[in-house]
Coordinates of C-alpha atoms and ligand atoms in Angstrom, one line a residue:
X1 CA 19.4 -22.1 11.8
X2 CA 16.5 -23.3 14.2
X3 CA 13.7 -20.9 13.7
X4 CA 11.9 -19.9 17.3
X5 CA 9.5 -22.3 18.2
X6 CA 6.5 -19.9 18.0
X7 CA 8.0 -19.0 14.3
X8 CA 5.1 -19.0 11.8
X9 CA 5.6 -21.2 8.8
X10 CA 2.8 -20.7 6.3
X11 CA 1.4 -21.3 2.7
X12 CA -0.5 -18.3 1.2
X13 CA -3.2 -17.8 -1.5
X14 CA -5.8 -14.9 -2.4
X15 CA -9.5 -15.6 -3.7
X16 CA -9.3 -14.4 -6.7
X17 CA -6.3 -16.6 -7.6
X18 CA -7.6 -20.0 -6.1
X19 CA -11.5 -19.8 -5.4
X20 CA -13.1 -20.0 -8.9
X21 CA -17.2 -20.4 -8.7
X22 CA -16.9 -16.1 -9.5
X23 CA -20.8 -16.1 -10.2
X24 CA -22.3 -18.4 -7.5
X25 CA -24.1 -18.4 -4.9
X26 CA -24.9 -14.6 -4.8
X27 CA -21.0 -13.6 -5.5
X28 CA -21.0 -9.9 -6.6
X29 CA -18.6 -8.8 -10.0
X30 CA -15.3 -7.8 -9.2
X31 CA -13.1 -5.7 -10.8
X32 CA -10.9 -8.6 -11.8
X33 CA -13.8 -10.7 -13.2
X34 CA -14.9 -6.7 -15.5
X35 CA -11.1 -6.4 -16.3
X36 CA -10.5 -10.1 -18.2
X37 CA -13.6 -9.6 -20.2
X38 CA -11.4 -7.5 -22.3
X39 CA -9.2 -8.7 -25.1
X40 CA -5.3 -8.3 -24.3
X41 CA -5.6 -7.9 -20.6
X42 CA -4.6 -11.1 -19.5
X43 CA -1.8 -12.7 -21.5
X44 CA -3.6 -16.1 -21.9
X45 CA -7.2 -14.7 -22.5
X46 CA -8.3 -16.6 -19.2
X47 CA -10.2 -15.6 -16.3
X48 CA -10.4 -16.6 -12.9
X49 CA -13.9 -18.0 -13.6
X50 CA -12.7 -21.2 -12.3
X51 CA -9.3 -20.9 -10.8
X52 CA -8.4 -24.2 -8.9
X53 CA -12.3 -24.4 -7.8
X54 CA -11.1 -24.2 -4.3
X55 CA -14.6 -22.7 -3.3
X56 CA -16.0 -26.7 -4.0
X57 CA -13.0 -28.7 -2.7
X58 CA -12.3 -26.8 0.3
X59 CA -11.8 -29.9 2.6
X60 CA -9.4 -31.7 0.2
X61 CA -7.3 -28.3 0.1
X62 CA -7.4 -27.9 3.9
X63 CA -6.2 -31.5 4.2
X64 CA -3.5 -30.5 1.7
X65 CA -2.5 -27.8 3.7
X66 CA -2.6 -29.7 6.8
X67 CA 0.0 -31.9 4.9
X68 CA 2.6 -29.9 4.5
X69 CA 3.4 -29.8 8.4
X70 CA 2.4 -25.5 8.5
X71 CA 1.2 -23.8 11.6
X72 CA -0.4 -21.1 9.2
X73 CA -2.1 -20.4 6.0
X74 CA -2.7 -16.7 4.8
X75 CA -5.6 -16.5 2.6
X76 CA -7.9 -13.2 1.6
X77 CA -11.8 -13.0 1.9
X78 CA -13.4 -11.6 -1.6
X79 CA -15.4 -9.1 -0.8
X80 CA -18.3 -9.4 -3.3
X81 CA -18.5 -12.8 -2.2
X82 CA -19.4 -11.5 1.1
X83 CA -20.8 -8.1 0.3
X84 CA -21.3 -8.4 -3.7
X85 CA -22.2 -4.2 -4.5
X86 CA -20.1 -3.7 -1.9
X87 CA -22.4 -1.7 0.8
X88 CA -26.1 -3.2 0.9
X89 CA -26.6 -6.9 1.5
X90 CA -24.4 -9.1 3.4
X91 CA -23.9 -12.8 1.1
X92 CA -25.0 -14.9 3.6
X93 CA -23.4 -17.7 1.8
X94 CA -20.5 -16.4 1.0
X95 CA -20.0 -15.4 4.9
X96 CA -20.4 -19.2 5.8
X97 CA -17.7 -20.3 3.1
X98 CA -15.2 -17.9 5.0
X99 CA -16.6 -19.6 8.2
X100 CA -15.9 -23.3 7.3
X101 CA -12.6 -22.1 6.3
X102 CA -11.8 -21.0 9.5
X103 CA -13.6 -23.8 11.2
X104 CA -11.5 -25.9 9.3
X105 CA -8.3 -24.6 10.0
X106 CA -8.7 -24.5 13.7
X107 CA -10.1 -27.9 13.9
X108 CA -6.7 -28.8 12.0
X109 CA -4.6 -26.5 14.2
X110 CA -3.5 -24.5 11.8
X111 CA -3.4 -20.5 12.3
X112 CA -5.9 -18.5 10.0
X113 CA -4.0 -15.2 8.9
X114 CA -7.0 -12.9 7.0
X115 CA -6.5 -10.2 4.4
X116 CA -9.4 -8.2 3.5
X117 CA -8.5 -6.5 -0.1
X118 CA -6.2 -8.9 -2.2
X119 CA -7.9 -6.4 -5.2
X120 CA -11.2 -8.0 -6.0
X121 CA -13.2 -4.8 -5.1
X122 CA -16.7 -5.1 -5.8
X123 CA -17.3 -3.9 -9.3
X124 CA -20.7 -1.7 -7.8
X125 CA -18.2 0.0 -6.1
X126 CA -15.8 1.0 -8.9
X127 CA -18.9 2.3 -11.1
X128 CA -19.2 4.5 -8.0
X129 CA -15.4 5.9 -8.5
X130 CA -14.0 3.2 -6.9
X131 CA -10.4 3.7 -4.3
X132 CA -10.8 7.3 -6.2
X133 CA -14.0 7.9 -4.1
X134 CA -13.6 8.9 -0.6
X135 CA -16.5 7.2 0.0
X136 CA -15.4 3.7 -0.7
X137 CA -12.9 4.1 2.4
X138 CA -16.3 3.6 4.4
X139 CA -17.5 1.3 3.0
X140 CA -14.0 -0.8 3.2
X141 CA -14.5 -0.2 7.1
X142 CA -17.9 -1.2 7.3
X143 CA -16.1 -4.8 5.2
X144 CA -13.4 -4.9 8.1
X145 CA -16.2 -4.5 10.6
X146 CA -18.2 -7.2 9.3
X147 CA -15.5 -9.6 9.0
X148 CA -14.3 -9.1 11.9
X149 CA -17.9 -9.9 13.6
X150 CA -18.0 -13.2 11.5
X151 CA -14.9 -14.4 11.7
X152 CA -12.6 -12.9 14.2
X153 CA -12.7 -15.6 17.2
X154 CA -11.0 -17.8 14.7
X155 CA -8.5 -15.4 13.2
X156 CA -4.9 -15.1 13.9
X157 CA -4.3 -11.9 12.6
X158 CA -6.1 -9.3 10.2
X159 CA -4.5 -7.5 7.3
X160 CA -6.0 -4.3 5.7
X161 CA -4.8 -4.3 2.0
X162 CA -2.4 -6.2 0.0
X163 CA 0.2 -4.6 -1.9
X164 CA -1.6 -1.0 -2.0
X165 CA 1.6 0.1 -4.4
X166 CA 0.3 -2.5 -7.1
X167 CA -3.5 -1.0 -6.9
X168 CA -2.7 2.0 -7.1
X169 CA 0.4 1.8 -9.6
X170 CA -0.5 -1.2 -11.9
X171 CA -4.1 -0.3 -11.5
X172 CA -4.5 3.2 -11.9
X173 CA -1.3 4.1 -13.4
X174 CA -0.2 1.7 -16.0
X175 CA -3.3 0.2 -16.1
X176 CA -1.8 -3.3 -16.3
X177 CA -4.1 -4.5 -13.6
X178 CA -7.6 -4.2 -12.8
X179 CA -9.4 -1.6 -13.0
X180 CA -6.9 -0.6 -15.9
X181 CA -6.8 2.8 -15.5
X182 CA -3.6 5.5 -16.7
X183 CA -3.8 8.3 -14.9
X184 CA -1.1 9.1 -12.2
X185 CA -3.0 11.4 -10.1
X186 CA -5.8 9.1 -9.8
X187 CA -3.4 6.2 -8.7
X188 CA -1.4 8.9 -6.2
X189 CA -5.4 9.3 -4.9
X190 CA -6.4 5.7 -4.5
X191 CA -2.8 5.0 -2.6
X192 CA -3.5 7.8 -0.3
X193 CA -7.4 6.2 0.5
X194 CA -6.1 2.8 0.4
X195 CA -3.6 3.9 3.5
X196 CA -6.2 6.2 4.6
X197 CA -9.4 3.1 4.9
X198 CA -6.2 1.3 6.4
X199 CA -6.2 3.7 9.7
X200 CA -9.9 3.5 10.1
X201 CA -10.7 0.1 9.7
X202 CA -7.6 0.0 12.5
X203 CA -9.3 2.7 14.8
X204 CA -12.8 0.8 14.4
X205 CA -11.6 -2.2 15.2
X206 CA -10.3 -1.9 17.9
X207 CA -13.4 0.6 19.0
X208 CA -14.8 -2.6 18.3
X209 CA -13.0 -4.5 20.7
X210 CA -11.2 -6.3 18.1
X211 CA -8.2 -7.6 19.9
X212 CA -6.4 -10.0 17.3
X213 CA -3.0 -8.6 15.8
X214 CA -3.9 -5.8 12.6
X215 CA -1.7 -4.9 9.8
X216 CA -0.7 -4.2 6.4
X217 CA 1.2 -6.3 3.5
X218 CA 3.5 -4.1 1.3
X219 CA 5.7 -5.8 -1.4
X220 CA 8.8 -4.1 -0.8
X221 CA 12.0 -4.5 -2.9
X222 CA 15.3 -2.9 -3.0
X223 CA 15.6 -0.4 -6.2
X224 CA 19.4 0.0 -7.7
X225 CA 20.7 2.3 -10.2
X226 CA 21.1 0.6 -13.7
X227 CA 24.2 3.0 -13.5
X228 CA 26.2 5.3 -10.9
X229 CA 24.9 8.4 -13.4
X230 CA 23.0 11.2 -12.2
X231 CA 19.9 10.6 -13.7
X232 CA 20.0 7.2 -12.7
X233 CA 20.1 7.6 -8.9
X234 CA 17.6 10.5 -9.3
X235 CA 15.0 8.2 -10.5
X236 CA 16.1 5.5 -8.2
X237 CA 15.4 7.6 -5.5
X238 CA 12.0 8.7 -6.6
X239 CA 10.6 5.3 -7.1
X240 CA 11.7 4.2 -3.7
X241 CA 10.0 6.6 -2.4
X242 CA 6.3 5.7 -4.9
X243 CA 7.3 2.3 -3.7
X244 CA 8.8 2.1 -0.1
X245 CA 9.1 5.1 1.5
X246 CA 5.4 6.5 0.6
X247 CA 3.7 4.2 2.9
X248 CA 6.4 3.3 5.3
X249 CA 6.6 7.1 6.3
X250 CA 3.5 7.5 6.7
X251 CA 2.4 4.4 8.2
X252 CA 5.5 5.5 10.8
X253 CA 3.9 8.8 11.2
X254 CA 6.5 10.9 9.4
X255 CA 3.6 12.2 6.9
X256 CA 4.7 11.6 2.8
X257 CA 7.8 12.1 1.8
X258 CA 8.6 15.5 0.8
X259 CA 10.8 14.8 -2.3
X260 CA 8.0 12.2 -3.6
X261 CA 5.5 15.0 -3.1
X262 CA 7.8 17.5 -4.8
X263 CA 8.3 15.1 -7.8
X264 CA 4.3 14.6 -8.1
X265 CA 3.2 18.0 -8.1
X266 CA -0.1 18.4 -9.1
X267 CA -0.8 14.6 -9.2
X268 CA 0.1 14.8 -5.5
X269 CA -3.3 13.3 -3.7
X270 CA -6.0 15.9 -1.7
X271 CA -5.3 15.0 1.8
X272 CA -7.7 16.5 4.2
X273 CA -6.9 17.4 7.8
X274 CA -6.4 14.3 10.4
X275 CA -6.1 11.9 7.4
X276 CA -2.2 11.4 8.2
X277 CA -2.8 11.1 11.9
X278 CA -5.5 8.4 11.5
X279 CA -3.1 6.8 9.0
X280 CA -0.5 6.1 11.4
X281 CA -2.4 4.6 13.8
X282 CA -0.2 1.6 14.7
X283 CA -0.1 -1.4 13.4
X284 CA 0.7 -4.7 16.0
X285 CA 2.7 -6.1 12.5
X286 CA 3.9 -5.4 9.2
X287 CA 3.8 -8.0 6.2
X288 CA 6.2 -7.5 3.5
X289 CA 6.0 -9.7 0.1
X290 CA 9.3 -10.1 -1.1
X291 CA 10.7 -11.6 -5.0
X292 CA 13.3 -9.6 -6.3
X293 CA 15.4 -6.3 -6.4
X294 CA 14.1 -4.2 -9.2
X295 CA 17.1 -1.8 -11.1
X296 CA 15.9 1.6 -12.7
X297 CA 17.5 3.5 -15.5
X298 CA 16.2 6.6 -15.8
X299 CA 15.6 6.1 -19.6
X300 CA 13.5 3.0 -19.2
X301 CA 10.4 1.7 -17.8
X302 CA 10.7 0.6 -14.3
X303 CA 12.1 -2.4 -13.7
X304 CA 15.3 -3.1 -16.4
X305 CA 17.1 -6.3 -16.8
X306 CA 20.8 -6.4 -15.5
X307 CA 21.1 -9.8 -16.6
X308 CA 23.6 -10.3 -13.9
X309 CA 21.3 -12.7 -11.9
X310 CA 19.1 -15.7 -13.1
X311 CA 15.3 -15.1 -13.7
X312 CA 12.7 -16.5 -12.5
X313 CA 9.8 -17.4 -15.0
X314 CA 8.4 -13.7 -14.4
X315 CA 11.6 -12.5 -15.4
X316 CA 12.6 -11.4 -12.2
X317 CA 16.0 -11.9 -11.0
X318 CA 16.6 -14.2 -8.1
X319 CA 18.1 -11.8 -5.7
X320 CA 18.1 -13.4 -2.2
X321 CA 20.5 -10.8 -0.4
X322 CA 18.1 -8.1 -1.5
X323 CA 15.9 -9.9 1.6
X324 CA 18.6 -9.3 4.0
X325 CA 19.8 -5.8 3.0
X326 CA 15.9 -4.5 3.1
X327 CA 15.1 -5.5 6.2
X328 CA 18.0 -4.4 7.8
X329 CA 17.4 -0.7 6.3
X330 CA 13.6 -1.1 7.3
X331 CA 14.4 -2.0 11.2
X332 CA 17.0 0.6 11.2
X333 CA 15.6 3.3 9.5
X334 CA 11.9 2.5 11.1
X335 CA 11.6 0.2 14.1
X336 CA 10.0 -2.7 12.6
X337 CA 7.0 -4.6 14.8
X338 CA 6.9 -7.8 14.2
X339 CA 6.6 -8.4 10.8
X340 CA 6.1 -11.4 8.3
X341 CA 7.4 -12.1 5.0
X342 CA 3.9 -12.8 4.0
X343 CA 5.0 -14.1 0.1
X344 CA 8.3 -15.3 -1.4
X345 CA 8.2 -17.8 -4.0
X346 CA 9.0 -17.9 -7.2
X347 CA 7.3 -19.2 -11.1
X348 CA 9.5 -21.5 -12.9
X349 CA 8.1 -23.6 -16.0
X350 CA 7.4 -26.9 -14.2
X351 CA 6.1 -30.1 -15.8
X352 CA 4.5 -33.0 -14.4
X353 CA 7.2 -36.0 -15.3
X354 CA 5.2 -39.4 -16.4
X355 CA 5.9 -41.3 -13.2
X356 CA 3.9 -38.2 -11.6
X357 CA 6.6 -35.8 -10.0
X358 CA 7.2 -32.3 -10.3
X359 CA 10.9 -32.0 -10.2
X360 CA 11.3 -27.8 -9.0
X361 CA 14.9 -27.8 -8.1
X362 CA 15.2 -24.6 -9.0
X363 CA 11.7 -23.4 -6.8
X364 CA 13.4 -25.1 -3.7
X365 CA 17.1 -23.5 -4.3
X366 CA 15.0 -20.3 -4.7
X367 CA 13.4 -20.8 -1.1
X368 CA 16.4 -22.1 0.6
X369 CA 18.1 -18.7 -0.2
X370 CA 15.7 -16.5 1.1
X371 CA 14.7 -18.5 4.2
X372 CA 18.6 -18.2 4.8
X373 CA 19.0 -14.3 3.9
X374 CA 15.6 -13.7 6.1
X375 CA 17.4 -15.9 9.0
X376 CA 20.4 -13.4 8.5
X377 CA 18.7 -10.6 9.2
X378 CA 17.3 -12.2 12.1
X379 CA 20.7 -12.8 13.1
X380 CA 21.4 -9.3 13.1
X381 CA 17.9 -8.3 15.1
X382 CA 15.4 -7.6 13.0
X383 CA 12.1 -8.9 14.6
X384 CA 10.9 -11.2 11.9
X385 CA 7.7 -13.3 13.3
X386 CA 7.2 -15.7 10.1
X387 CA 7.3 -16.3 6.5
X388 CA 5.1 -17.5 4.2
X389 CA 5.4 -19.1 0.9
X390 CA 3.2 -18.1 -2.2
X391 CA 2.1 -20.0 -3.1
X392 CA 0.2 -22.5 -1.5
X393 CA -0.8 -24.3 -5.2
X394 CA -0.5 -23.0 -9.2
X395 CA -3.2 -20.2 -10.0
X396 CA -4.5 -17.0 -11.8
X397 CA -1.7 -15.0 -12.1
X398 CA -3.3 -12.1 -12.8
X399 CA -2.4 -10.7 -16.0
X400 CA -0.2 -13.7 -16.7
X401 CA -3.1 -15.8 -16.2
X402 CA -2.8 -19.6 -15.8
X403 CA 0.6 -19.8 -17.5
X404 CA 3.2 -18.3 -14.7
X405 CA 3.1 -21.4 -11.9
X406 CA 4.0 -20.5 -8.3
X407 CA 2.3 -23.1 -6.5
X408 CA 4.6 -25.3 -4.6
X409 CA 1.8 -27.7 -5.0
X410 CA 1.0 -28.4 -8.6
X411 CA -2.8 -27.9 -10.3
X412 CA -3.5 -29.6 -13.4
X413 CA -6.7 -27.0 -14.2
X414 CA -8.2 -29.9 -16.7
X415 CA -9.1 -32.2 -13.8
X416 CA -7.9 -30.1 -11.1
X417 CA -5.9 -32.7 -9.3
X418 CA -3.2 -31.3 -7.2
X419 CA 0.5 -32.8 -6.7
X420 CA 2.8 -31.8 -4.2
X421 CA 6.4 -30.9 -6.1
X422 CA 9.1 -31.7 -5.1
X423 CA 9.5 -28.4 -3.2
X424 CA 6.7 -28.8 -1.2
X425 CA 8.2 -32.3 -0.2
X426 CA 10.9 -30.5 0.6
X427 CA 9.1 -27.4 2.5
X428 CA 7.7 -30.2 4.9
X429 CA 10.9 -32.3 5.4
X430 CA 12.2 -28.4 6.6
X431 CA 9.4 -28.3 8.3
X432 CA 9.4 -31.4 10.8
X433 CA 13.3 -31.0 11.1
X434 CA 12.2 -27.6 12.9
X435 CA 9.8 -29.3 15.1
X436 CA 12.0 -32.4 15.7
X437 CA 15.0 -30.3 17.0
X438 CA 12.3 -27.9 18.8
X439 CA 11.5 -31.6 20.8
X440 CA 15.0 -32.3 21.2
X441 CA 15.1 -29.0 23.1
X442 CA 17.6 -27.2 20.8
X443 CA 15.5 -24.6 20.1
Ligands
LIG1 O1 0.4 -13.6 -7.3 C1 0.9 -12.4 -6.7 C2 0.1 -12.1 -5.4 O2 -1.2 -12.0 -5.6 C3 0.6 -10.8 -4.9 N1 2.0 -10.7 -4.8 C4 2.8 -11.2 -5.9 C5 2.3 -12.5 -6.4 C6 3.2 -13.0 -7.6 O3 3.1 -12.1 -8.6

């Protein structure tokens, strides 16, 4: 297929995952940097300390980018580097790091696409109750605010929050992610502020006079039955409503979903008066992150194996058609805006080969697919305004640490040199067919 010409072909990262230098130059804790310090958090008993020390080669990464033939990059802004308690002083320094970035990118020509919360809030903040405290819903719009001011000429687009379901769920739920709390009232709380600072930061914004494109990223999947029994549907239907429908319905003004409410009971979150009406202040574009399907047995933990599709090295299965059939239900059952698949990739165990490749077959099949499923739904209407590949380079897989690679550009964290694998060779031979044929006038 030949993608539109204004289509937006990008490489994404987060700060957390790529910039290392965690304690310099006046960067505040995160809850990420508390979270590692603990035995058996992360897998690998790493940190993001260092990451791929993209905070000191910034240049050589933007010229790496700039290689690859993308109109965009999607990268996130850590807030303690910028505001380390969180409210209080700005980080001067950590301000202008944001600001070469997007110097650089424009002097390269390359779109900057900003998210504000990839989950590094500022530890200060979490001491203080964290997404549980109403309060730290203004002080995430006095963030947006302040980004905005700093950065905005340059940016392309703003996003709120990354993947609120994985805060509040893997953070405050199952406590596999930072801030590593269990407690599913808590988690139903944060979601609800987390869509709640969302609205605001959208409102003041544009009170502001902010005027670039605003939205949200939600990692969306479709959920299957293990089996056609009762119990299993049941669930299935209860988790895509945690998952999907709990922030698509409200984000599309239809409040939260009764059933999901019903289910939570008393963990259901205290919503005060005008919080769903500021929630669904609309976006100009929805991101979705997209990996897998995930199937649910009502006897087992979330996400079971079916076995029926290969795994990736995160055992999830490679389900490209899932891509298709969700955003087909999502346009029909809400009107999509434009929207961006803002991550697809996938971790496979790759090895640097002795004559220096990275021979990722299986990473390039795996993007091939889904480029083709998300050009079928296209096909079929759905308003899809880009994609974006995670990840830009290997990093800090959060609790998988260093081990899981999804880089399409390999990191060797001993000397930090980067090689472009095969797929990314591939990525950019993709990507100068769809310019050459765009010049041939065929698109
Ligand atoms: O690495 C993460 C990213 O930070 C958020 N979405 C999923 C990716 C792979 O797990």
């Amino acid at each position: 297929m030949v993608f539109p010409a204004d289509f937006v072909w990008g490489v994404a990262t987060s700060a957390t995952q790529i910039e290392g230098a965690a304690a310099l130059d006046g960067r505040g804790e995160s809850i990420w940097d508390r979270f590692c310090l603990t035995p058996g958090h992360i897998a690998d008993g790493s940190s993001p300390r260092t990451a791929c020390d993209h905070y000191h080669r910034l240049e050589e990464d933007l010229d790496l980018i700039a290689s690859l033939g993308v109109n965009a990059y999607r990268f996130s802004v850590s807030w303690p580097r910028v505001r380390p308690a969180g409210d209080g002083p700005w980080n001067e320094a950590g301000i202008a790091f944001y600001r070469r970035l997007v110097e650089g990118l424009h002097a390269r020509g390359i779109q900057a696409h900003a998210t504000l919360n990839h989950w590094d809030l500022p530890q200060a903040l979490q001491d203080q109750g964290g997404w549980e405290a109403r309060e730290t819903v203004d002080r995430f719009v006095e963030y947006a605010l302040g980004m905005a001011q700093h950065l905005g000429d340059r940016l392309s687009s703003l996003t709120t929050h990354n993947e609120p379901w994985v805060i509040a769920m893997l953070g405050h739920d199952s406590g596999i992610f930072a801030p590593g709390i269990r407690h599913r009232a808590t988690a139903m709380q944060v979601a609800h502020h987390l869509l709640l600072s969302h609205g605001l930061a959208l409102r003041a914004l544009r009170a502001q006079g902010f005027s670039k494109p605003l939205g949200i990223v939600l990692n969306l999947a479709p959920l299957m039955p293990a089996t056609p029994s009762e119990q299993d549907i049941a669930k299935t239907r209860i988790e895509d409503g945690l998952l999907l429908r709990w922030y698509m319905d409200a984000l599309f003004g239809r409040g939260y979903p009764t059933d999901v409410l019903q289910h939570l009971g008393e963990d259901a979150p205290r919503v005060q008066p005008g919080d769903m009406a500021v929630i669904e202040t609309p976006i100009d574009f929805l991101g979705i992150n997209y990996y897998s399907r995930s199937v649910v047995s009502a006897g087992e933990p979330f996400d079971v194996k079916s076995s029926e599709w290969p795994l990736t090295d995160m055992e999830w299965e490679i389900f490209p058609q899932g891509l298709t059939e969700l955003l087909l239900r999502l346009h029909r059952d809400y009107t999509l805006p434009p929207t961006y698949i803002t991550e697809n990739g996938g971790a496979f165990p790759d090895r640097l080969d002795a004559d220096g490749r990275v021979r990722d077959a299986d990473r390039t099949e795996y993007l091939k697919q889904h480029i083709a499923a998300l050009a079928m739904a296209m096909r079929q209407g759905v308003p899809m305004a880009g994609y974006m590949v995670w990840s830009l380079m290997d990093n800090f897989e959060w609790a998988s640490g260093y081990a899981k690679r999804f880089g399409i550009v390999h990191v060797d964290y001993a000397s930090q040199a980067r090689t472009l694998k095969d797929s990314a060779l591939w990525w950019r031979d993709m990507l100068a067919r769809q310019s050459a044929l765009h010049s041939q006038g065929r698109g």
